[in-house]
PDB file of C-alpha atoms in Angstrom:
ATOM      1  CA  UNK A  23       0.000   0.000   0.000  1.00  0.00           C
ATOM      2  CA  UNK A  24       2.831   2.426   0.919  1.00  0.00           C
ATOM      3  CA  UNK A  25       4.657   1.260  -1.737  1.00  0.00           C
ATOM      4  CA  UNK A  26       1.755   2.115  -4.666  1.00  0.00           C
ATOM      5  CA  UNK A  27       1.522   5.601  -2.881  1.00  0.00           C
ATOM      6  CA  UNK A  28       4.915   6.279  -3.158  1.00  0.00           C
ATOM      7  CA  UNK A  29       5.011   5.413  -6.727  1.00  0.00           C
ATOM      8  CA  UNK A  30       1.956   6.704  -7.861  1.00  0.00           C
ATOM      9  CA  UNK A  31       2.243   9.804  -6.010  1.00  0.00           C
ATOM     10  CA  UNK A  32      -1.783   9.368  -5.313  1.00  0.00           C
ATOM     11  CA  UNK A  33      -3.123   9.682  -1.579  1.00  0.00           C
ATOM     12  CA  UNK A  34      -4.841   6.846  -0.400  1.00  0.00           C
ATOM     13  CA  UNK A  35      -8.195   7.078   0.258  1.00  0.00           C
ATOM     14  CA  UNK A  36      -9.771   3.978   1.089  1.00  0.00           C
ATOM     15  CA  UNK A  37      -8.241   0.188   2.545  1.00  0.00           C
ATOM     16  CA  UNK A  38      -9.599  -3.562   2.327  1.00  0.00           C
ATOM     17  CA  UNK A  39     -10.907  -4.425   5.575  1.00  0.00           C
ATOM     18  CA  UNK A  40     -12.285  -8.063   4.235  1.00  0.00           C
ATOM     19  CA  UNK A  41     -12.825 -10.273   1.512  1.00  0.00           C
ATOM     20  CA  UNK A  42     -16.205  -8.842   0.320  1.00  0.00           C
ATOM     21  CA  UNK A  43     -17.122  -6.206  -2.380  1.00  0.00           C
ATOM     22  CA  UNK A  44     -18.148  -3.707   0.624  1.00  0.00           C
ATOM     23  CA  UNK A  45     -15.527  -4.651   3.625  1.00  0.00           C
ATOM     24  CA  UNK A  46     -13.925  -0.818   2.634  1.00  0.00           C
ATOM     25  CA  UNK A  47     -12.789   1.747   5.246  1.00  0.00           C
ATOM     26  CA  UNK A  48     -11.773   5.093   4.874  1.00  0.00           C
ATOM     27  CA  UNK A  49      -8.446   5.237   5.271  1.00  0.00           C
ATOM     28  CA  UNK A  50      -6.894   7.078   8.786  1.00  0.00           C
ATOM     29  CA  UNK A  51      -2.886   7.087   8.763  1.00  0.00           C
ATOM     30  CA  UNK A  52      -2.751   7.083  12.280  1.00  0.00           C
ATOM     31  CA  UNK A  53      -5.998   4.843  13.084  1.00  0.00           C
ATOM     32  CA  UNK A  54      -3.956   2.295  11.245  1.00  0.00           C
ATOM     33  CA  UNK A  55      -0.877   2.893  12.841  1.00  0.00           C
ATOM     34  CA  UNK A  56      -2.682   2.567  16.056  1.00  0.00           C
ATOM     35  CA  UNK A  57      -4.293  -1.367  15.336  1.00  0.00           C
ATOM     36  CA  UNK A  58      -0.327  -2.361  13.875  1.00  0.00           C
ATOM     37  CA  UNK A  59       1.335  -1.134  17.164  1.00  0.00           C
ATOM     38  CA  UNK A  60      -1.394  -3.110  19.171  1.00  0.00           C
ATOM     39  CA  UNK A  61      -3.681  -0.114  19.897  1.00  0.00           C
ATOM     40  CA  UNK A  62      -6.359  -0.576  18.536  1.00  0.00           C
ATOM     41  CA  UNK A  63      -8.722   1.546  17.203  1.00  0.00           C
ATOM     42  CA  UNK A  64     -11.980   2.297  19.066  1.00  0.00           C
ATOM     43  CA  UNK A  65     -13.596   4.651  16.731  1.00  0.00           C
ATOM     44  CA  UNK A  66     -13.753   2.336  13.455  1.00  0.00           C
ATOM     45  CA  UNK A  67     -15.382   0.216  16.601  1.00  0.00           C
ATOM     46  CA  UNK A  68     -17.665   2.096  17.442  1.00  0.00           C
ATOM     47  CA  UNK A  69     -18.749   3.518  13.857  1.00  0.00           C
ATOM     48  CA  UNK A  70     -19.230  -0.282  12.384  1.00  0.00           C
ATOM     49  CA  UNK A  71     -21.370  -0.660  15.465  1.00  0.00           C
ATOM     50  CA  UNK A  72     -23.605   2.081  14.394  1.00  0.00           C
ATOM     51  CA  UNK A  73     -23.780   0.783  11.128  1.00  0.00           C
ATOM     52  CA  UNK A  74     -24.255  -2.959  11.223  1.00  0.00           C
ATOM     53  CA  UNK A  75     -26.221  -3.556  14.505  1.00  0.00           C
ATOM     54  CA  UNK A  76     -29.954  -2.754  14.420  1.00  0.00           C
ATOM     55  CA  UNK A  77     -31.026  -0.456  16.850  1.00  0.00           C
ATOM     56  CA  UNK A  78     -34.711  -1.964  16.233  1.00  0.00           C
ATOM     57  CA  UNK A  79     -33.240  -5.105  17.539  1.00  0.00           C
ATOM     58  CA  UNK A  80     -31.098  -4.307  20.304  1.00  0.00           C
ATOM     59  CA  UNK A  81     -34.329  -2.434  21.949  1.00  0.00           C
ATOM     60  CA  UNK A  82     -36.357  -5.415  21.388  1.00  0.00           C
ATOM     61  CA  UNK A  83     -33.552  -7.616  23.086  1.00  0.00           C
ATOM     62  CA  UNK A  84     -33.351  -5.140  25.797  1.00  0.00           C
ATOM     63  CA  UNK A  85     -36.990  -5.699  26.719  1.00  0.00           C
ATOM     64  CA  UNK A  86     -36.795  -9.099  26.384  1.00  0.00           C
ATOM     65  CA  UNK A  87     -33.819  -9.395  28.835  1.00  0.00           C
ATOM     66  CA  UNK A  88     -35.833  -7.082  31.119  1.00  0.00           C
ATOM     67  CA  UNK A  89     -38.198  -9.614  31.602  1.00  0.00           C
ATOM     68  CA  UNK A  90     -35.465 -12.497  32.352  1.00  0.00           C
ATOM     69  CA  UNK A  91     -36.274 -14.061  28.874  1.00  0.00           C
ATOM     70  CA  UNK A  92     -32.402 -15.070  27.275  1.00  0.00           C
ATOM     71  CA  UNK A  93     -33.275 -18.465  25.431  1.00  0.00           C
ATOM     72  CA  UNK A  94     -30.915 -19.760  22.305  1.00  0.00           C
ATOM     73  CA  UNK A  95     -32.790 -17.707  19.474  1.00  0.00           C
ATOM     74  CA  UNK A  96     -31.098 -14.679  21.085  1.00  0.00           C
ATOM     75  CA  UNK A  97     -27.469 -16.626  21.730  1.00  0.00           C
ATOM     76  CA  UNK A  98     -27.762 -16.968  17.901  1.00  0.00           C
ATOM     77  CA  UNK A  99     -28.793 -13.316  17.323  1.00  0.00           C
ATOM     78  CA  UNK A 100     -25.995 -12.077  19.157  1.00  0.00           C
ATOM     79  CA  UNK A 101     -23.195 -14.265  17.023  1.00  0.00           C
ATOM     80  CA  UNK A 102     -24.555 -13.333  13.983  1.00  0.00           C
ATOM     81  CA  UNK A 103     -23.871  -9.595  15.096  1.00  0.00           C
ATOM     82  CA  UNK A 104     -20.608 -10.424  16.250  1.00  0.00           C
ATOM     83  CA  UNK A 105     -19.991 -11.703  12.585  1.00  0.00           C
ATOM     84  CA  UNK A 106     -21.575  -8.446  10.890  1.00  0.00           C
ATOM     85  CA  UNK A 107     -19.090  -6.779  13.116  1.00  0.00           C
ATOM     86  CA  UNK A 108     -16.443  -8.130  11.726  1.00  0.00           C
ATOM     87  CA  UNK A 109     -16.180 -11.766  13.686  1.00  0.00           C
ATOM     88  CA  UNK A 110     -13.843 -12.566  16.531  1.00  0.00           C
ATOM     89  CA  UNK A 111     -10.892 -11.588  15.323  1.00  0.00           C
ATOM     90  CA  UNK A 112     -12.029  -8.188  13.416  1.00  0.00           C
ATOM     91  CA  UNK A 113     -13.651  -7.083  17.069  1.00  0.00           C
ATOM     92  CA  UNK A 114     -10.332  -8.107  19.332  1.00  0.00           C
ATOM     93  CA  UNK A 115      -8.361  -6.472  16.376  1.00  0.00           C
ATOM     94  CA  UNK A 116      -9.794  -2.863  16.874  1.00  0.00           C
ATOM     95  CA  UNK A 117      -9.876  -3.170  21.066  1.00  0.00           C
ATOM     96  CA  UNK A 118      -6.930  -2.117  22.538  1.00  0.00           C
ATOM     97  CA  UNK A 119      -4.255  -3.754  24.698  1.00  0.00           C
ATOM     98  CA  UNK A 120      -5.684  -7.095  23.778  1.00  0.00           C
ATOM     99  CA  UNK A 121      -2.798  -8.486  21.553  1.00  0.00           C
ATOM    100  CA  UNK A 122      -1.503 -10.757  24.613  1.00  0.00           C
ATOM    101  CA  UNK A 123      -4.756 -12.029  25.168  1.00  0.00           C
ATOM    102  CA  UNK A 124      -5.028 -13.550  21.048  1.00  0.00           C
ATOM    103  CA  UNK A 125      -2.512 -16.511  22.006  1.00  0.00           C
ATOM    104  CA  UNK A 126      -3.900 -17.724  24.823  1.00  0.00           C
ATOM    105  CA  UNK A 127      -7.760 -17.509  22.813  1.00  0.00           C
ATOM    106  CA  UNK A 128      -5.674 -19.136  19.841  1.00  0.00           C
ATOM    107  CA  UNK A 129      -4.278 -22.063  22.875  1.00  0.00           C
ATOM    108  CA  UNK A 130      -7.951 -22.305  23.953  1.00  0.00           C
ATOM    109  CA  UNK A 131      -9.689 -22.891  20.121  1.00  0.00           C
ATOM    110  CA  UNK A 132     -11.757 -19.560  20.444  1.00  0.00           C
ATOM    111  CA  UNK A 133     -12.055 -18.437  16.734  1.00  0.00           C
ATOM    112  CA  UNK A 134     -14.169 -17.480  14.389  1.00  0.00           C
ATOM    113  CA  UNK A 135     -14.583 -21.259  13.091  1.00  0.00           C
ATOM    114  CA  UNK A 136     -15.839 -21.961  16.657  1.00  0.00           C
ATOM    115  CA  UNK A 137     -18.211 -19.566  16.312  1.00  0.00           C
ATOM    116  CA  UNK A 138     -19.602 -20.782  13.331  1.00  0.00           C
ATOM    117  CA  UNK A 139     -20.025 -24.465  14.556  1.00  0.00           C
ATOM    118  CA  UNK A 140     -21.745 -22.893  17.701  1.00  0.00           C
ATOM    119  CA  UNK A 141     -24.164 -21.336  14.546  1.00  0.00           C
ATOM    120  CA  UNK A 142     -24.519 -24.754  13.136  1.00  0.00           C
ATOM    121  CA  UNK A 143     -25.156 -26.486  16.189  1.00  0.00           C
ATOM    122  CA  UNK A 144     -28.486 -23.895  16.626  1.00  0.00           C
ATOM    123  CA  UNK A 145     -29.619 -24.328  13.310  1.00  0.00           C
ATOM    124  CA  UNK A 146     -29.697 -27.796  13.636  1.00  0.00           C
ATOM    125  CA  UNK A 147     -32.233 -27.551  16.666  1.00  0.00           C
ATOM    126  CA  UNK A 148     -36.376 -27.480  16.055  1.00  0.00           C
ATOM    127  CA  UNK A 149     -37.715 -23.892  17.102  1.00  0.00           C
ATOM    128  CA  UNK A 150     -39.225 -25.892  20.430  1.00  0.00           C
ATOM    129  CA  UNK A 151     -35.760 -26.764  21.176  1.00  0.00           C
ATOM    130  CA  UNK A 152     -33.996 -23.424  20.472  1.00  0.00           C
ATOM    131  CA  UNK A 153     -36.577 -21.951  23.004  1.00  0.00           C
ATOM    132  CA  UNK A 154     -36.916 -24.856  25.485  1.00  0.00           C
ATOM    133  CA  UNK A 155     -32.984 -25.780  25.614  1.00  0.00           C
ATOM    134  CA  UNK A 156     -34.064 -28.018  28.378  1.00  0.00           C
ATOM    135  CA  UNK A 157     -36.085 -30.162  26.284  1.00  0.00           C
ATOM    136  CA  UNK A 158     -32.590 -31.583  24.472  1.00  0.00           C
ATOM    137  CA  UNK A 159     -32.671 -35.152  25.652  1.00  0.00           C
ATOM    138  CA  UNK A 160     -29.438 -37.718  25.041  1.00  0.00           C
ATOM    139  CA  UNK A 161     -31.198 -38.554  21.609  1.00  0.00           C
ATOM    140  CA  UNK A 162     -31.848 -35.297  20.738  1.00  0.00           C
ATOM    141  CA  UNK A 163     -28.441 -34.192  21.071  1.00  0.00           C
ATOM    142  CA  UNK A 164     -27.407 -37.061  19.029  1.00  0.00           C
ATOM    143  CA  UNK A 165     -29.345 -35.691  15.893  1.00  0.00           C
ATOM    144  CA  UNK A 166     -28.173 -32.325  16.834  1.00  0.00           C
ATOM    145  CA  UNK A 167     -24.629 -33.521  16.784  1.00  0.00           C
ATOM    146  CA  UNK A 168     -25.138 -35.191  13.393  1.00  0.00           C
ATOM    147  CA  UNK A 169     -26.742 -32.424  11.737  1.00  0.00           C
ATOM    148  CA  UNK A 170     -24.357 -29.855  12.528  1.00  0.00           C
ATOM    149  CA  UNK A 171     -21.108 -31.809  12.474  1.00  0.00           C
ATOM    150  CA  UNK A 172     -20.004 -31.844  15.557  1.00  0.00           C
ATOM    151  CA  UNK A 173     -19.440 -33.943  18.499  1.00  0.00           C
ATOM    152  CA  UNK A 174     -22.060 -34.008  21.521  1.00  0.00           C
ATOM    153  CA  UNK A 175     -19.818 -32.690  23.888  1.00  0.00           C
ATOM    154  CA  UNK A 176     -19.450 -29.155  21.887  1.00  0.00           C
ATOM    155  CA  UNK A 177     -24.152 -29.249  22.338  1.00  0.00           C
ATOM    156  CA  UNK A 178     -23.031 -29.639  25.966  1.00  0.00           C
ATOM    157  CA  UNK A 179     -20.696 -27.143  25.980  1.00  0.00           C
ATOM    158  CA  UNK A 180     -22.938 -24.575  24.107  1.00  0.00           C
ATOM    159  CA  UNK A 181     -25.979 -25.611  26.464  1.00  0.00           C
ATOM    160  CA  UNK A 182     -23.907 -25.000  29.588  1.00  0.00           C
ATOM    161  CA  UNK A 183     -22.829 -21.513  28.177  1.00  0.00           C
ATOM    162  CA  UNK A 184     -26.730 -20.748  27.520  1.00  0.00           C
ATOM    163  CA  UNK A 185     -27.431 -21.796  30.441  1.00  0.00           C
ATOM    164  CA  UNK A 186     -24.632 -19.137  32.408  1.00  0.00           C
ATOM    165  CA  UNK A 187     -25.781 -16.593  30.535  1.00  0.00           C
ATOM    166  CA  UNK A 188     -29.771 -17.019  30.855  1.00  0.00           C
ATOM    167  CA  UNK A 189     -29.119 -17.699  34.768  1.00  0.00           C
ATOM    168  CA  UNK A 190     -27.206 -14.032  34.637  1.00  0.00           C
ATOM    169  CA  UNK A 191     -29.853 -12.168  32.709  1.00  0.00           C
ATOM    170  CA  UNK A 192     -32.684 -13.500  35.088  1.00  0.00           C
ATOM    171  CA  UNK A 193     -30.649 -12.120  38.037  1.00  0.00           C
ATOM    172  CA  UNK A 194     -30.014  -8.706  36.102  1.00  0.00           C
ATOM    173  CA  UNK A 195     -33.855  -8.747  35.743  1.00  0.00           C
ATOM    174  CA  UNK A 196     -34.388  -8.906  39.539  1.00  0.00           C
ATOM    175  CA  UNK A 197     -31.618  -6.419  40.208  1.00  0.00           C
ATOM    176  CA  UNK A 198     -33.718  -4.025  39.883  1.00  0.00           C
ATOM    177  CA  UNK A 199     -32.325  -0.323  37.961  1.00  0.00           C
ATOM    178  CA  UNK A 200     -29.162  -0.966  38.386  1.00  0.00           C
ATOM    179  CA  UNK A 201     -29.618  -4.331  36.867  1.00  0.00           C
ATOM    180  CA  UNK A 202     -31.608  -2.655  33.765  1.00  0.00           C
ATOM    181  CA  UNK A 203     -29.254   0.039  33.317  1.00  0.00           C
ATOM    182  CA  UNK A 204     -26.382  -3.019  32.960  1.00  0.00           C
ATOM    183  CA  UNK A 205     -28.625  -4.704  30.623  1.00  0.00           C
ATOM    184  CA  UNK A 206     -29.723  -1.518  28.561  1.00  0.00           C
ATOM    185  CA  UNK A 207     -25.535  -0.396  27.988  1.00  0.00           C
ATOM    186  CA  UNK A 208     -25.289  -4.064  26.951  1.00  0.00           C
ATOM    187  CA  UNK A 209     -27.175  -3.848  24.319  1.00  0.00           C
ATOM    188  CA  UNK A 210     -27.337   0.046  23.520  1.00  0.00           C
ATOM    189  CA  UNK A 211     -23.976   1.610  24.148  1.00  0.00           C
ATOM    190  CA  UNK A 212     -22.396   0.183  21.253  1.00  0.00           C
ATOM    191  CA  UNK A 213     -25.543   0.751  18.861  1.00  0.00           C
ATOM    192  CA  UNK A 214     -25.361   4.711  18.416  1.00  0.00           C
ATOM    193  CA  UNK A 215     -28.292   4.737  20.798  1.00  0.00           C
ATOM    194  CA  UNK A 216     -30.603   2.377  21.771  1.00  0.00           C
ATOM    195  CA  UNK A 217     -31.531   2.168  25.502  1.00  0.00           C
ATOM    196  CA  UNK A 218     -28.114   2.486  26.478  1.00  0.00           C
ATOM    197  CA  UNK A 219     -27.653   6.061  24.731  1.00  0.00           C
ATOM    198  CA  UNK A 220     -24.734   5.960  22.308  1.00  0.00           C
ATOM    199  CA  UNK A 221     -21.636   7.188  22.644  1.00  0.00           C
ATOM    200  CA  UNK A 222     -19.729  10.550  22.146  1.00  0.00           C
ATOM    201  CA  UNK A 223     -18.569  10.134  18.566  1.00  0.00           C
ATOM    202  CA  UNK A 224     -17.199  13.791  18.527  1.00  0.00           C
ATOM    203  CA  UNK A 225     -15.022  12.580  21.897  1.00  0.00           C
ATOM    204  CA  UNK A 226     -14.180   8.868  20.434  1.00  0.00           C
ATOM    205  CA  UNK A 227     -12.905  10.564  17.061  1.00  0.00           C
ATOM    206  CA  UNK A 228     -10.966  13.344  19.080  1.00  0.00           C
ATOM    207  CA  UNK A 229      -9.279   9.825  20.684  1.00  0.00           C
ATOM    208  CA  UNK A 230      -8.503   8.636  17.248  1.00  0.00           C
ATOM    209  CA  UNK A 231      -6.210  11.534  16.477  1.00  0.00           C
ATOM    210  CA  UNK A 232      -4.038  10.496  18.920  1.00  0.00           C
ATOM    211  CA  UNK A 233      -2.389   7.136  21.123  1.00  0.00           C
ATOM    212  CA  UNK A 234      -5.421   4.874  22.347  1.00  0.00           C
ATOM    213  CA  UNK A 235      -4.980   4.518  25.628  1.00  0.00           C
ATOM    214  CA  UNK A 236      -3.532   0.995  27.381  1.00  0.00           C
ATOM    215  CA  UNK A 237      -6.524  -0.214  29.356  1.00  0.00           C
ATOM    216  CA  UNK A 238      -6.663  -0.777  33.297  1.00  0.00           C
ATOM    217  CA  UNK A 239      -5.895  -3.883  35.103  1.00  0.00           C
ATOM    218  CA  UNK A 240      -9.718  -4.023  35.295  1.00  0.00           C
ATOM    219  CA  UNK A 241     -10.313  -3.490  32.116  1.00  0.00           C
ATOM    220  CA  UNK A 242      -8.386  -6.145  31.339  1.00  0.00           C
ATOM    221  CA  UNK A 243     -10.130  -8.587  33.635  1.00  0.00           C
ATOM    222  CA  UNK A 244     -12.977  -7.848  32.344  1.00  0.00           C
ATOM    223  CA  UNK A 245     -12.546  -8.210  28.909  1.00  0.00           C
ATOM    224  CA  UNK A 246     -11.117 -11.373  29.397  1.00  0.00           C
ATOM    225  CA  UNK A 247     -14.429 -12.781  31.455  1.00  0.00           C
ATOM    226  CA  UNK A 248     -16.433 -11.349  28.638  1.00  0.00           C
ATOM    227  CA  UNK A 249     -14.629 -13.296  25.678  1.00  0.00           C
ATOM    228  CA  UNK A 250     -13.609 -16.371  27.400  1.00  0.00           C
ATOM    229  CA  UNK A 251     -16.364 -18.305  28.087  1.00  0.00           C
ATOM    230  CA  UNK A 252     -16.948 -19.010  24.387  1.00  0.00           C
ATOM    231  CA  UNK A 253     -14.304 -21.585  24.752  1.00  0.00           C
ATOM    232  CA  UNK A 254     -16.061 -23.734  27.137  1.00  0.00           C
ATOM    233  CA  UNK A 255     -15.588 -21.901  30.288  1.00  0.00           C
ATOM    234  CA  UNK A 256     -17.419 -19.171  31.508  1.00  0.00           C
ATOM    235  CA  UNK A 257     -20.375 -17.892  29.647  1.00  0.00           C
ATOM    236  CA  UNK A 258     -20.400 -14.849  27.116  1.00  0.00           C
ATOM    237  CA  UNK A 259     -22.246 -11.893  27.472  1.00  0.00           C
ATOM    238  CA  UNK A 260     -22.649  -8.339  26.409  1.00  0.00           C
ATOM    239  CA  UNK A 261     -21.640  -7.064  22.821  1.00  0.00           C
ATOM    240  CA  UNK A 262     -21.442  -9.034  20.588  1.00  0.00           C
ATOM    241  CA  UNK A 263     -21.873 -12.362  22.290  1.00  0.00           C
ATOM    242  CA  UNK A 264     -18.753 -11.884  23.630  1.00  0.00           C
ATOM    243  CA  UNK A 265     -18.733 -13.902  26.829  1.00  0.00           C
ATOM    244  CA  UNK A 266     -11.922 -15.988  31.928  1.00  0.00           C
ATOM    245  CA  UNK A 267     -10.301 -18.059  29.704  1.00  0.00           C
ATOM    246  CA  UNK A 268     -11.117 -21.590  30.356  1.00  0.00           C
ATOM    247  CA  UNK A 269      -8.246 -23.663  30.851  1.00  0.00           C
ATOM    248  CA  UNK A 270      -5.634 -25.008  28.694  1.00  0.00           C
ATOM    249  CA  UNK A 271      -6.257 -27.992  28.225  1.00  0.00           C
TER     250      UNK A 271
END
């Protein structure tokens, strides 16, 4: 890329984020800069947020969660936004002070191919079952195993991650407002709006002209309980999915 500018003598205006026709981005020297020196970049974040996820949606999810209600209709609705966001990787790509944290998810098989065979085990399940979970006998897993592929410990797996998250979001619901405001920046503050109210765009783009910050020791923790379940351990919630490592094995 720097090589064609230099030649050319053309600025750049646009780079390849993806495969696809439409995976562009405008291009931001120092944005870019920021995501190769492990910074990240927060605003590109935050703006495919407000582009991909539907607000609609994310109110509709909030209410449902209000009431306790998490079954695995939603579990699938909230991977298939972390894939319009860019999957796995794309998301832990633009957050930063994450880059030690992408070998131990590669150690623990959390990808974007898990992800997908979480999507196929779901499909494979009758609407009763996606909304009853408890209704998946032995022999039901069986034919859920076959049609997606997989073996019947990764349903179990899956089930007990449903199951951690659905126990949360019932407790959230009893928490009263401080539990709904939790569950309304869940699913709004990434959304440009929503029920969480969206963020400061004028603030996050100041932040992109200059060095992300490294996050807190906190942060860190709690990034890492957010993304790790997906692996087996603990269960994944808040944007997009996203669920402590579990351990090597």
């Amino acid at each position: 890329m720097l090589s064609m500018r230099a030649v050319t003598g053309l600025p750049i205006k646009y780079i390849g984020a993806g495969e696809k026709v439409d995976a562009l981005e405008v291009f931001d020297a120092r944005r870019v800069a920021g995501r190769i020196l492990g910074q990240g970049d927060i605003v590109a974040l935050v703006e495919k947020a407000s582009q991909e996820l539907d607000q609609s949606k994310a109110e509709a999810m909030a209410r449902k969660l209000a009431k306790g209600q998490f079954d695995l209709n939603d579990l699938a609705g909230q991977l298939q936004q972390m894939k319009k966001m860019g999957g796995l990787q794309g998301i832990m790509g633009m957050l930063p002070g994450v880059a030690k944290m992408k070998a131990q998810m590669a150690d623990a098989n959390i990808d974007d191919r898990m992800i997908a065979r979480q999507e196929a085990i779901i499909s494979s399940m009758t609407k009763l079952e996606r909304k009853k979970p408890d209704l998946l006998n032995a022999s039901r897993k069986k034919r859920v195993a076959a049609g997606a592929g997989v073996e019947v410990q990764e349903i179990n797996r899956l089930l007990k991650q449903h199951r951690q998250m659905a126990d949360m979001v019932k407790s959230m619901s009893r928490g009263g407002g401080k539990g709904m405001k939790q569950m309304a920046a869940m699913m709004g503050g990434l959304g440009g709006g929503g029920l969480g109210g969206g963020p400061d765009m004028a603030r996050l783009k100041a932040m992109g002209g200059g060095k992300m910050p490294e996050p807190s020791a906190d942060e860190m923790k709690a990034l890492q309980d957010r993304i790790a379940g997906l692996g087996g351990g603990q269960l994944p919630g808040g944007l997009p999915g996203l669920p402590g490592f579990p351990p090597k094995k």
